[in-house]
Backbone as XML, in Angstrom:
<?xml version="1.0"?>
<chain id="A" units="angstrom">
  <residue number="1" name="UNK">
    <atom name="N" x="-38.496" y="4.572" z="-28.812"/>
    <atom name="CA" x="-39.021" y="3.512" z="-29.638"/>
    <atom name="C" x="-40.483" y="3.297" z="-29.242"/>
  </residue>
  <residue number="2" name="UNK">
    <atom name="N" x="-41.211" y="2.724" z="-30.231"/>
    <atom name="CA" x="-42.850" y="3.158" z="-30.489"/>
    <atom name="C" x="-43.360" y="1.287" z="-29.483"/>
  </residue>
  <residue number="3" name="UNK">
    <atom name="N" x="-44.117" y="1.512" z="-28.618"/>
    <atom name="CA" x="-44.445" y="0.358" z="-27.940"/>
    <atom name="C" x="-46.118" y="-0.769" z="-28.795"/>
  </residue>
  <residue number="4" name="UNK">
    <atom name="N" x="-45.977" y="-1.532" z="-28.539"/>
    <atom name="CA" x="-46.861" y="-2.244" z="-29.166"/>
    <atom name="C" x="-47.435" y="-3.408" z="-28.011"/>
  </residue>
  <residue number="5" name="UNK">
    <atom name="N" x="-48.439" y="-3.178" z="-27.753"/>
    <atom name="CA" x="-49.145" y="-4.461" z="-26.548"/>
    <atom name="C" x="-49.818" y="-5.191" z="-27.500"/>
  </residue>
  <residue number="6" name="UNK">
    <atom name="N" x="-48.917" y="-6.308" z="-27.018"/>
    <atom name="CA" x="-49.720" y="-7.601" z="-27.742"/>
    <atom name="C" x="-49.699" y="-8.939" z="-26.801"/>
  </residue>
  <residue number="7" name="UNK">
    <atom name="N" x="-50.466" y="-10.058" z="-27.109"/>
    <atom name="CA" x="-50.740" y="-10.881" z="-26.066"/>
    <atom name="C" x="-49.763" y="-11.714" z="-26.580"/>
  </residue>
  <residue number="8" name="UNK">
    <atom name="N" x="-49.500" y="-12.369" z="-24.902"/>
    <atom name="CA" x="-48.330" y="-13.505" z="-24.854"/>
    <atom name="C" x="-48.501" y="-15.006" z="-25.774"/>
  </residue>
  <residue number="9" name="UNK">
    <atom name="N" x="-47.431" y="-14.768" z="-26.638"/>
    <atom name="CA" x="-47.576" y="-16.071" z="-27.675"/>
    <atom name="C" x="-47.566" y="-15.641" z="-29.169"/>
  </residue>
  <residue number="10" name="UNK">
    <atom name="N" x="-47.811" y="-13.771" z="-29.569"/>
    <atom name="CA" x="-47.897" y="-13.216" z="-30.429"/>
    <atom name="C" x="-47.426" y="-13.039" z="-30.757"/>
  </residue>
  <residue number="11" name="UNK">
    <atom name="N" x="-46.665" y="-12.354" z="-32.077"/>
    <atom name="CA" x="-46.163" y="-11.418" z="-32.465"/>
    <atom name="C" x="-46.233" y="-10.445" z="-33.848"/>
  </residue>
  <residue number="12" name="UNK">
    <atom name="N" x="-45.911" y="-9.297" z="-34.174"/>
    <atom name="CA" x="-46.259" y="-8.459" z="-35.237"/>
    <atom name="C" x="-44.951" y="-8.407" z="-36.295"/>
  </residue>
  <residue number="13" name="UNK">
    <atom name="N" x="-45.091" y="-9.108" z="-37.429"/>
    <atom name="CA" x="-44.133" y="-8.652" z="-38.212"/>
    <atom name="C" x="-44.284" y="-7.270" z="-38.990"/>
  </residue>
  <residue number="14" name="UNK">
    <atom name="N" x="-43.337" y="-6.987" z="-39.213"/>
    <atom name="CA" x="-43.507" y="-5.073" z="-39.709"/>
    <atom name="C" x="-42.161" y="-5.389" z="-40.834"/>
  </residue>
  <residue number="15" name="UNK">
    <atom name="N" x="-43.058" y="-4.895" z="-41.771"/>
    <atom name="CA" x="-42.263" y="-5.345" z="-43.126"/>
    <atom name="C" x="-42.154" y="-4.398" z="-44.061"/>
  </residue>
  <residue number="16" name="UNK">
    <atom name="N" x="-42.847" y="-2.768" z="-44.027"/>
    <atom name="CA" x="-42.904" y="-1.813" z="-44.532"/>
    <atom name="C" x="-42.145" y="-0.664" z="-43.860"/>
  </residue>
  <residue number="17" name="UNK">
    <atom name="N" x="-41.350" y="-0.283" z="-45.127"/>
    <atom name="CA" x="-40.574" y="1.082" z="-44.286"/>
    <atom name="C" x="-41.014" y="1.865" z="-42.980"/>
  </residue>
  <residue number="18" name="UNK">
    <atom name="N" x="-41.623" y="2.544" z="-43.836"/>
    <atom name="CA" x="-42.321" y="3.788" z="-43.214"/>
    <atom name="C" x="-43.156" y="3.303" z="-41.864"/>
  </residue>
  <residue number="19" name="UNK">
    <atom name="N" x="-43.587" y="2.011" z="-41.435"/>
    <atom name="CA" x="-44.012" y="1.274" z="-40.518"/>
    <atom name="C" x="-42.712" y="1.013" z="-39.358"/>
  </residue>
  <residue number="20" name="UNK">
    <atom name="N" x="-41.855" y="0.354" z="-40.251"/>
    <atom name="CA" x="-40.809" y="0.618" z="-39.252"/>
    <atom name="C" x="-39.908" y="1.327" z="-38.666"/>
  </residue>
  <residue number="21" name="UNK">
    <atom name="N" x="-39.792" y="2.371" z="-39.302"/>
    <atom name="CA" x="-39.955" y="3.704" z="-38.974"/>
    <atom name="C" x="-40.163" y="4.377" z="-37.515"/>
  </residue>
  <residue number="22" name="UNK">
    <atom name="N" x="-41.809" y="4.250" z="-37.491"/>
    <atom name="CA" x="-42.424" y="4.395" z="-36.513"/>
    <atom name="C" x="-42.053" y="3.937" z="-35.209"/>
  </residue>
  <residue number="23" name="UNK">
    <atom name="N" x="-41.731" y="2.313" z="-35.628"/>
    <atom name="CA" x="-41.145" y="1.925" z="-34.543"/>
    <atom name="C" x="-40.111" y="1.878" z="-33.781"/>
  </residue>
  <residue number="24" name="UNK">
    <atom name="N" x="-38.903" y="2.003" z="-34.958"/>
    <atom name="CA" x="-37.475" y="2.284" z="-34.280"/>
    <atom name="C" x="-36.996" y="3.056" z="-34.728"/>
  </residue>
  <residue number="25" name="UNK">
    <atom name="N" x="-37.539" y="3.877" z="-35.417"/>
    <atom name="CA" x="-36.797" y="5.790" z="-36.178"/>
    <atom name="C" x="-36.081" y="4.827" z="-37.375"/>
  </residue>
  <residue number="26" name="UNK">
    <atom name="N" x="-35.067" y="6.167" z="-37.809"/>
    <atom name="CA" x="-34.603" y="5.792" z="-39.131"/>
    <atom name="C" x="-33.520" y="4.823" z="-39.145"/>
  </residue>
  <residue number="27" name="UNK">
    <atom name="N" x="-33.362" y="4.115" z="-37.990"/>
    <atom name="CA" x="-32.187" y="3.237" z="-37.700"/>
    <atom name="C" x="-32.245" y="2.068" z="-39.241"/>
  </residue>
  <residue number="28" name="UNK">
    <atom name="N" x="-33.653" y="1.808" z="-39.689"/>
    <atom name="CA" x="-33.944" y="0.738" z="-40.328"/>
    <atom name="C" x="-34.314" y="1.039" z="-41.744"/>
  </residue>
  <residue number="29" name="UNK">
    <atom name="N" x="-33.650" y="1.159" z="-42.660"/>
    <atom name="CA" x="-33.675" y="1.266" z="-43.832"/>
    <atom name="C" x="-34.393" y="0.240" z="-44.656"/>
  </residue>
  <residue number="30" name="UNK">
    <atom name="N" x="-33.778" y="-1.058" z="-44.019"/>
    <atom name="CA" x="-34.084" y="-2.188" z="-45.163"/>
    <atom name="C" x="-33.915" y="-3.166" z="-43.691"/>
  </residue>
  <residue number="31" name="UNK">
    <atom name="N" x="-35.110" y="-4.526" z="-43.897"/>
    <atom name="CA" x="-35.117" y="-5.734" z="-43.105"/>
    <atom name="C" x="-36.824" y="-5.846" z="-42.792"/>
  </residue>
  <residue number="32" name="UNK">
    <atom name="N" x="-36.340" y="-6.759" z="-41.734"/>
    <atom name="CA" x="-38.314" y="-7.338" z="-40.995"/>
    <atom name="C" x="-37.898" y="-6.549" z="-39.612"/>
  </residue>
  <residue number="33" name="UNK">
    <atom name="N" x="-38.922" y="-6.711" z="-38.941"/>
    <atom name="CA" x="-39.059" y="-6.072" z="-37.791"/>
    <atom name="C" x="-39.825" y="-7.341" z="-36.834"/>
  </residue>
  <residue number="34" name="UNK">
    <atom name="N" x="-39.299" y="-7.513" z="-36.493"/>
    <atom name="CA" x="-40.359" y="-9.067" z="-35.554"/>
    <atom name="C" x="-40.835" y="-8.060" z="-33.784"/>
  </residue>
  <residue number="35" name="UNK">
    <atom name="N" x="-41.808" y="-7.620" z="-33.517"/>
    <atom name="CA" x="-42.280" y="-7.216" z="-32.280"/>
    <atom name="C" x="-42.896" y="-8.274" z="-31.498"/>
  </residue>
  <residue number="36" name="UNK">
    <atom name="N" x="-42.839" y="-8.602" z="-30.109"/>
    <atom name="CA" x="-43.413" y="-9.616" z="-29.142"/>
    <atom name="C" x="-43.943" y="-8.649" z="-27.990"/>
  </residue>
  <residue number="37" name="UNK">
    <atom name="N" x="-44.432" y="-9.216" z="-26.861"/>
    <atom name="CA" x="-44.768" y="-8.286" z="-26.274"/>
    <atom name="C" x="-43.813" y="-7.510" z="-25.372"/>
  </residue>
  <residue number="38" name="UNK">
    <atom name="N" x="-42.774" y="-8.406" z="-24.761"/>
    <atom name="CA" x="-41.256" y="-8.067" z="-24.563"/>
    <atom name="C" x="-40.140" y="-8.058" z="-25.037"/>
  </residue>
  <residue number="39" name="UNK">
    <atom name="N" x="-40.007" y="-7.969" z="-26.310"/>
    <atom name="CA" x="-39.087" y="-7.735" z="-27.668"/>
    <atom name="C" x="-39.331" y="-7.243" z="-28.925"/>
  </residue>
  <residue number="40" name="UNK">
    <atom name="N" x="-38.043" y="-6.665" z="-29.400"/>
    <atom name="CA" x="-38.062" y="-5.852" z="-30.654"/>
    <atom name="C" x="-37.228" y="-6.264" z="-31.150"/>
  </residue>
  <residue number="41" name="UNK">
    <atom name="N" x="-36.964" y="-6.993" z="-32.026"/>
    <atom name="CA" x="-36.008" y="-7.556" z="-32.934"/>
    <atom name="C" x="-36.035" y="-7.510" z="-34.331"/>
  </residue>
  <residue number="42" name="UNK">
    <atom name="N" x="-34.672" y="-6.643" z="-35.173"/>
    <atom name="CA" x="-34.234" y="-6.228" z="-36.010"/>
    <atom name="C" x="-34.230" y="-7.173" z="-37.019"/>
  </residue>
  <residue number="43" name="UNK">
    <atom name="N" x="-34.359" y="-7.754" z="-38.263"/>
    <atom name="CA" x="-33.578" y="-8.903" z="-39.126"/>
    <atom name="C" x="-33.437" y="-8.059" z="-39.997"/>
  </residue>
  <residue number="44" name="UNK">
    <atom name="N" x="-32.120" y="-7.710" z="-40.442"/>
    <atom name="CA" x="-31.100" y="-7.195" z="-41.498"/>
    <atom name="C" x="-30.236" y="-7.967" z="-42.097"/>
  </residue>
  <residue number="45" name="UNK">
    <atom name="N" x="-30.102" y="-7.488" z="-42.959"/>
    <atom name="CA" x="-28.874" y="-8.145" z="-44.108"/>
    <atom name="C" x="-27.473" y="-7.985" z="-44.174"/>
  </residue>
  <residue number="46" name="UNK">
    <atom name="N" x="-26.824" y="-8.700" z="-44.764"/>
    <atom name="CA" x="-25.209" y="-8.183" z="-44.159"/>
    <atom name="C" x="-24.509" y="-6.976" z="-44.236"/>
  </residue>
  <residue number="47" name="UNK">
    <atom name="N" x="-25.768" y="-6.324" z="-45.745"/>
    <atom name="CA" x="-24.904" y="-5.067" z="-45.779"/>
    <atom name="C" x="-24.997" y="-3.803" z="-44.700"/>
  </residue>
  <residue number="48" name="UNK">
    <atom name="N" x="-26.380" y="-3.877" z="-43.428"/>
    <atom name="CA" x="-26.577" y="-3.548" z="-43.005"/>
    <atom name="C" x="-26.510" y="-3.538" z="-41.479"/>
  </residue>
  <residue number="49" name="UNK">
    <atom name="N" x="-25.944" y="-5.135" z="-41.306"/>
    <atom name="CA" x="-26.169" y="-5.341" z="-40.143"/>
    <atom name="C" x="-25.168" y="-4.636" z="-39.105"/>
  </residue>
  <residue number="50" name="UNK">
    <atom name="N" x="-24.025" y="-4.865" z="-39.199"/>
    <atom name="CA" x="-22.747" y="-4.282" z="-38.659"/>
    <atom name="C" x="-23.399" y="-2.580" z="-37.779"/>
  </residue>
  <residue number="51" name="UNK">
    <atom name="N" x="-23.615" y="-2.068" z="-38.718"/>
    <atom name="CA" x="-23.756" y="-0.551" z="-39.242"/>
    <atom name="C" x="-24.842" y="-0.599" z="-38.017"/>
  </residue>
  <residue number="52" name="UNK">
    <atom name="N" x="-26.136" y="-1.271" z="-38.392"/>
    <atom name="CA" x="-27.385" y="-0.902" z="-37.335"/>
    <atom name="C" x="-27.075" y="-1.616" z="-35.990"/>
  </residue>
  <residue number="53" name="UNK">
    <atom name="N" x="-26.583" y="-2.730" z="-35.734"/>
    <atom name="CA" x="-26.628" y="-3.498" z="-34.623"/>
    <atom name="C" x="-25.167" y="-2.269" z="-33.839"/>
  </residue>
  <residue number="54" name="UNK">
    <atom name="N" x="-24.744" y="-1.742" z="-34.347"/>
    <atom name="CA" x="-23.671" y="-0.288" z="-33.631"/>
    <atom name="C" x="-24.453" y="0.726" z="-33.024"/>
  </residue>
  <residue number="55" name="UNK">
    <atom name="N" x="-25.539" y="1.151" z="-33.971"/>
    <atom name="CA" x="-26.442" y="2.176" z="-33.821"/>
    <atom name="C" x="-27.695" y="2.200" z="-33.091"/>
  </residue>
  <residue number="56" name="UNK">
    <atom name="N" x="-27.819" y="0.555" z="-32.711"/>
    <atom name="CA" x="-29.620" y="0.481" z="-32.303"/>
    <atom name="C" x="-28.846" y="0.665" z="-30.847"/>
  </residue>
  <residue number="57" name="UNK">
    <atom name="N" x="-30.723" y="1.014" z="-30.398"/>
    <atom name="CA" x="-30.498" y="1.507" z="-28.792"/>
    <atom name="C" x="-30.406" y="-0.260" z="-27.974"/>
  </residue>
  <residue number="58" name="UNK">
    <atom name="N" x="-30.130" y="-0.235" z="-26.666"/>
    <atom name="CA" x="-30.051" y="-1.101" z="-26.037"/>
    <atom name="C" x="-31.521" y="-2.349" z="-26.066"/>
  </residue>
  <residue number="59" name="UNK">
    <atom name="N" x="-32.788" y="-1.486" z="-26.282"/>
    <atom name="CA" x="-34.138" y="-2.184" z="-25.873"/>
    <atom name="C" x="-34.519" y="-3.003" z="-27.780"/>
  </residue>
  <residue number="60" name="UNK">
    <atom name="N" x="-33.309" y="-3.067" z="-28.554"/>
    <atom name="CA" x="-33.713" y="-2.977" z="-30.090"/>
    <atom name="C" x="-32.536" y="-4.413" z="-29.952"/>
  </residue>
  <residue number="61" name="UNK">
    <atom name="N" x="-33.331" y="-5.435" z="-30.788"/>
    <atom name="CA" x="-32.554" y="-6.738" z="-30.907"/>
    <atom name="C" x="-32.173" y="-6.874" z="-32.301"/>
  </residue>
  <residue number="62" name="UNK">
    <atom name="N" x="-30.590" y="-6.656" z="-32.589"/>
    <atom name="CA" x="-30.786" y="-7.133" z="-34.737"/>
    <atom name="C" x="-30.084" y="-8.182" z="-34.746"/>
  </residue>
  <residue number="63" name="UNK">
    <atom name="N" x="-30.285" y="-9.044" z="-35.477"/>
    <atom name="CA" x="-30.117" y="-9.966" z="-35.627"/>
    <atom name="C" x="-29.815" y="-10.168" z="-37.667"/>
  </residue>
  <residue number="64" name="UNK">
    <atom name="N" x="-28.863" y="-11.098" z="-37.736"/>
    <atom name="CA" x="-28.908" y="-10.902" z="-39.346"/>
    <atom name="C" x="-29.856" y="-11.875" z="-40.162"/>
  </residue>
  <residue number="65" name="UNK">
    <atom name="N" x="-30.181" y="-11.038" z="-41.017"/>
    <atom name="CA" x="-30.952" y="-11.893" z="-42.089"/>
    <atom name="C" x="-30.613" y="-12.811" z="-43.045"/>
  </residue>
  <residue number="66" name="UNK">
    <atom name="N" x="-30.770" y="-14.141" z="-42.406"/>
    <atom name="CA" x="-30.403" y="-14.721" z="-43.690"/>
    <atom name="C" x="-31.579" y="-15.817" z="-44.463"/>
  </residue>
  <residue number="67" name="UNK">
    <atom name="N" x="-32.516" y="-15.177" z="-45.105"/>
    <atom name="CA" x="-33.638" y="-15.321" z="-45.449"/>
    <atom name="C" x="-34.891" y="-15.631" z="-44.472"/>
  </residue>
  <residue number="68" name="UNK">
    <atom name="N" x="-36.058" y="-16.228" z="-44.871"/>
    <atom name="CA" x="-36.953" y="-16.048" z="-43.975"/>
    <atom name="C" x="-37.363" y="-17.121" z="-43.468"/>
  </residue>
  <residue number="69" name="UNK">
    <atom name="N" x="-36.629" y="-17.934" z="-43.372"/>
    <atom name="CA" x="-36.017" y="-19.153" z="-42.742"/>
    <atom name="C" x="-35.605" y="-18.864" z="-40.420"/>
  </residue>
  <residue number="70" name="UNK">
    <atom name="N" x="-34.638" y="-17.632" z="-40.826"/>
    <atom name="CA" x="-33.984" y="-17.164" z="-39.614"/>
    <atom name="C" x="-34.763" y="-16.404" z="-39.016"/>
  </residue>
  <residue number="71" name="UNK">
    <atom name="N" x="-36.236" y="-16.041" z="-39.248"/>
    <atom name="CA" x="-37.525" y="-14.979" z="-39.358"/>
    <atom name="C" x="-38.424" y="-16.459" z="-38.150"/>
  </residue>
  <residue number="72" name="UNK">
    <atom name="N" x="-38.565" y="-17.115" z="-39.142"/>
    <atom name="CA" x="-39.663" y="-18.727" z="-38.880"/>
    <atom name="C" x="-38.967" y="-19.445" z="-37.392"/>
  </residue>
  <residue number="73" name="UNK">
    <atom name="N" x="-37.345" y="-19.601" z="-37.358"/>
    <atom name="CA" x="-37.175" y="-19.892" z="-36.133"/>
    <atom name="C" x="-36.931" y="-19.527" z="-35.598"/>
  </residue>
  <residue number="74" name="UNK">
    <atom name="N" x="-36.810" y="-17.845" z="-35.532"/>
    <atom name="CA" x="-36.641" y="-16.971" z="-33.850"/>
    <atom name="C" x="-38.308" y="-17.232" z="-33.549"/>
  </residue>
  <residue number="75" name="UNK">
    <atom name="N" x="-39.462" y="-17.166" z="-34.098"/>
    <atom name="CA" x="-40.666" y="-17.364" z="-34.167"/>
    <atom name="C" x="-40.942" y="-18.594" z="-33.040"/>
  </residue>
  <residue number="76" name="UNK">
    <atom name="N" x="-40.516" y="-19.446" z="-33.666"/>
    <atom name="CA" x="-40.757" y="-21.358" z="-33.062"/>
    <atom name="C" x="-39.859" y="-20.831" z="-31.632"/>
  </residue>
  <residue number="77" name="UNK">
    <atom name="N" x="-38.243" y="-20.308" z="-31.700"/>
    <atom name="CA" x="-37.597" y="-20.255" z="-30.667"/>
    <atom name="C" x="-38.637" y="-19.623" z="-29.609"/>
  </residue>
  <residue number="78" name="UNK">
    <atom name="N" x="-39.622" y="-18.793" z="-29.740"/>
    <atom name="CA" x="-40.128" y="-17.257" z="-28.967"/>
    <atom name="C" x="-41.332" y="-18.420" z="-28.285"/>
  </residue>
  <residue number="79" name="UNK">
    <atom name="N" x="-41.973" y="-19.425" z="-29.508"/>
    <atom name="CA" x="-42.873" y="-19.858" z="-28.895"/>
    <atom name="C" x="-44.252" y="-19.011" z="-29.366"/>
  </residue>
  <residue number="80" name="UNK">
    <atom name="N" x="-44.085" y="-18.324" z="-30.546"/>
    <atom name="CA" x="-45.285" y="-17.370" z="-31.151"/>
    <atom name="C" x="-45.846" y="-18.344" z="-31.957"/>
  </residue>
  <residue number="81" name="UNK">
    <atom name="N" x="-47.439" y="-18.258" z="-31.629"/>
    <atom name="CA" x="-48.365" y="-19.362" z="-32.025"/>
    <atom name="C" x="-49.029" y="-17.859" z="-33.567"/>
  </residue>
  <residue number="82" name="UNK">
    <atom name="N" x="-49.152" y="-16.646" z="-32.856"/>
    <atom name="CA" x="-50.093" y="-15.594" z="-33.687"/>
    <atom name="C" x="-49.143" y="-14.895" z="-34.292"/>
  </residue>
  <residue number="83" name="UNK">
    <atom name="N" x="-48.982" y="-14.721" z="-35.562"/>
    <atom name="CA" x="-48.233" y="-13.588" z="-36.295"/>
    <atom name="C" x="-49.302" y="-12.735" z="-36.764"/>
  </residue>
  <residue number="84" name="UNK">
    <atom name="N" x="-49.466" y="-11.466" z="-36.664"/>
    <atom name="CA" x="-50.031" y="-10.747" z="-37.042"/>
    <atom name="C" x="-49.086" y="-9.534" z="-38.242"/>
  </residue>
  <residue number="85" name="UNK">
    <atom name="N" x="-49.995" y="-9.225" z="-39.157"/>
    <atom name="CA" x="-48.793" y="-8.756" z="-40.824"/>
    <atom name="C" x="-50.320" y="-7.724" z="-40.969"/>
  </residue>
  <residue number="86" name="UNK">
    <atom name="N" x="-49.464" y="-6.669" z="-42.152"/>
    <atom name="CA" x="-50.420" y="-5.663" z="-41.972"/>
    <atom name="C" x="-50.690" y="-5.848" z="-43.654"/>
  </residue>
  <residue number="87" name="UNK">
    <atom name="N" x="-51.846" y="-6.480" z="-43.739"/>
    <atom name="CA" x="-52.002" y="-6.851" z="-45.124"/>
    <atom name="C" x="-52.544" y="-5.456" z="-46.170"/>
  </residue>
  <residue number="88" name="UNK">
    <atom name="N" x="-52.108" y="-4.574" z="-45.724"/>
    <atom name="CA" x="-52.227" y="-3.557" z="-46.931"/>
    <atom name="C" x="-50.607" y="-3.524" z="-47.333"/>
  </residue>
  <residue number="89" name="UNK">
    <atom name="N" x="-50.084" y="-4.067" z="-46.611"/>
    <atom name="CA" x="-48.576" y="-3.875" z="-46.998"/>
    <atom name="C" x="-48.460" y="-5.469" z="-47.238"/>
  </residue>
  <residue number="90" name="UNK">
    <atom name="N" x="-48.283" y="-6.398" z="-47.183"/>
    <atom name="CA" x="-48.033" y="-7.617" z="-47.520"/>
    <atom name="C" x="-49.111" y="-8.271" z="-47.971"/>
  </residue>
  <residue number="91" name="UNK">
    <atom name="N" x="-48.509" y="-9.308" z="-49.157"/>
    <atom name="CA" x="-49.763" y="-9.742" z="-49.693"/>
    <atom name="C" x="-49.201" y="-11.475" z="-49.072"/>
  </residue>
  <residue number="92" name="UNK">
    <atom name="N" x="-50.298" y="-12.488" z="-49.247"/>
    <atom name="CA" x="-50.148" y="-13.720" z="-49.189"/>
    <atom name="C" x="-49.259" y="-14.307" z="-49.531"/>
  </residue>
  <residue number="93" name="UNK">
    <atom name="N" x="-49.539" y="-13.918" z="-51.014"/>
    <atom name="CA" x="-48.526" y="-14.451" z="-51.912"/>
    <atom name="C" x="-46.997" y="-14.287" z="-51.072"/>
  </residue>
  <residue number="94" name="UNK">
    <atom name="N" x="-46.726" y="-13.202" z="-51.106"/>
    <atom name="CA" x="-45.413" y="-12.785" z="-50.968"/>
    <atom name="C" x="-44.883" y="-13.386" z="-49.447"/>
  </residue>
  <residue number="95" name="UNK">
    <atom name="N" x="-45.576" y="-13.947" z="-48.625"/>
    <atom name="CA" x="-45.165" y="-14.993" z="-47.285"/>
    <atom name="C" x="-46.500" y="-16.049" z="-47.594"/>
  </residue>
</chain>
């Protein structure tokens, strides 16, 4: 799995396939990807979750999606002040 240094209080949402990808192989079809500087955590949907949370490696956190609600308070839970989003892939609008 693909490492990401980021400063304490941060974190990177990864919201594009092929991005997440990179980071945890093809485990991730469909969901968010929330990265911290000591966590990787999965948010999937029900049809998926079962299936990946079997398959992810030990250092990979999934957690289910139940809108982006459950996204906002692992966030507040973590204590992440910086979200960083890769705006060629997400627009404003759309968060």
């Amino acid at each position: 799995m693909a490492k990401l240094s980021l400063r304490k209080g941060s974190a990177m949402l990864v919201t594009d396939k092929l991005s997440r990808e990179y980071f945890v192989g093809e485990l991730a079809d469909e969901g968010y990807l929330v990265i911290t500087g000591d966590k990787t955590v999965l948010f999937t949907d029900a049809r998926y979750y079962y299936e990946t949370k079997s398959n992810a490696p030990s250092n990979l956190e999934v957690r289910l999606f139940e809108g982006l609600n459950s996204i906002d308070d692992y966030l507040k839970a973590q204590t992440i002040k910086t979200l960083y989003l890769d705006f060629t892939k997400v627009t404003v609008s759309e968060y």
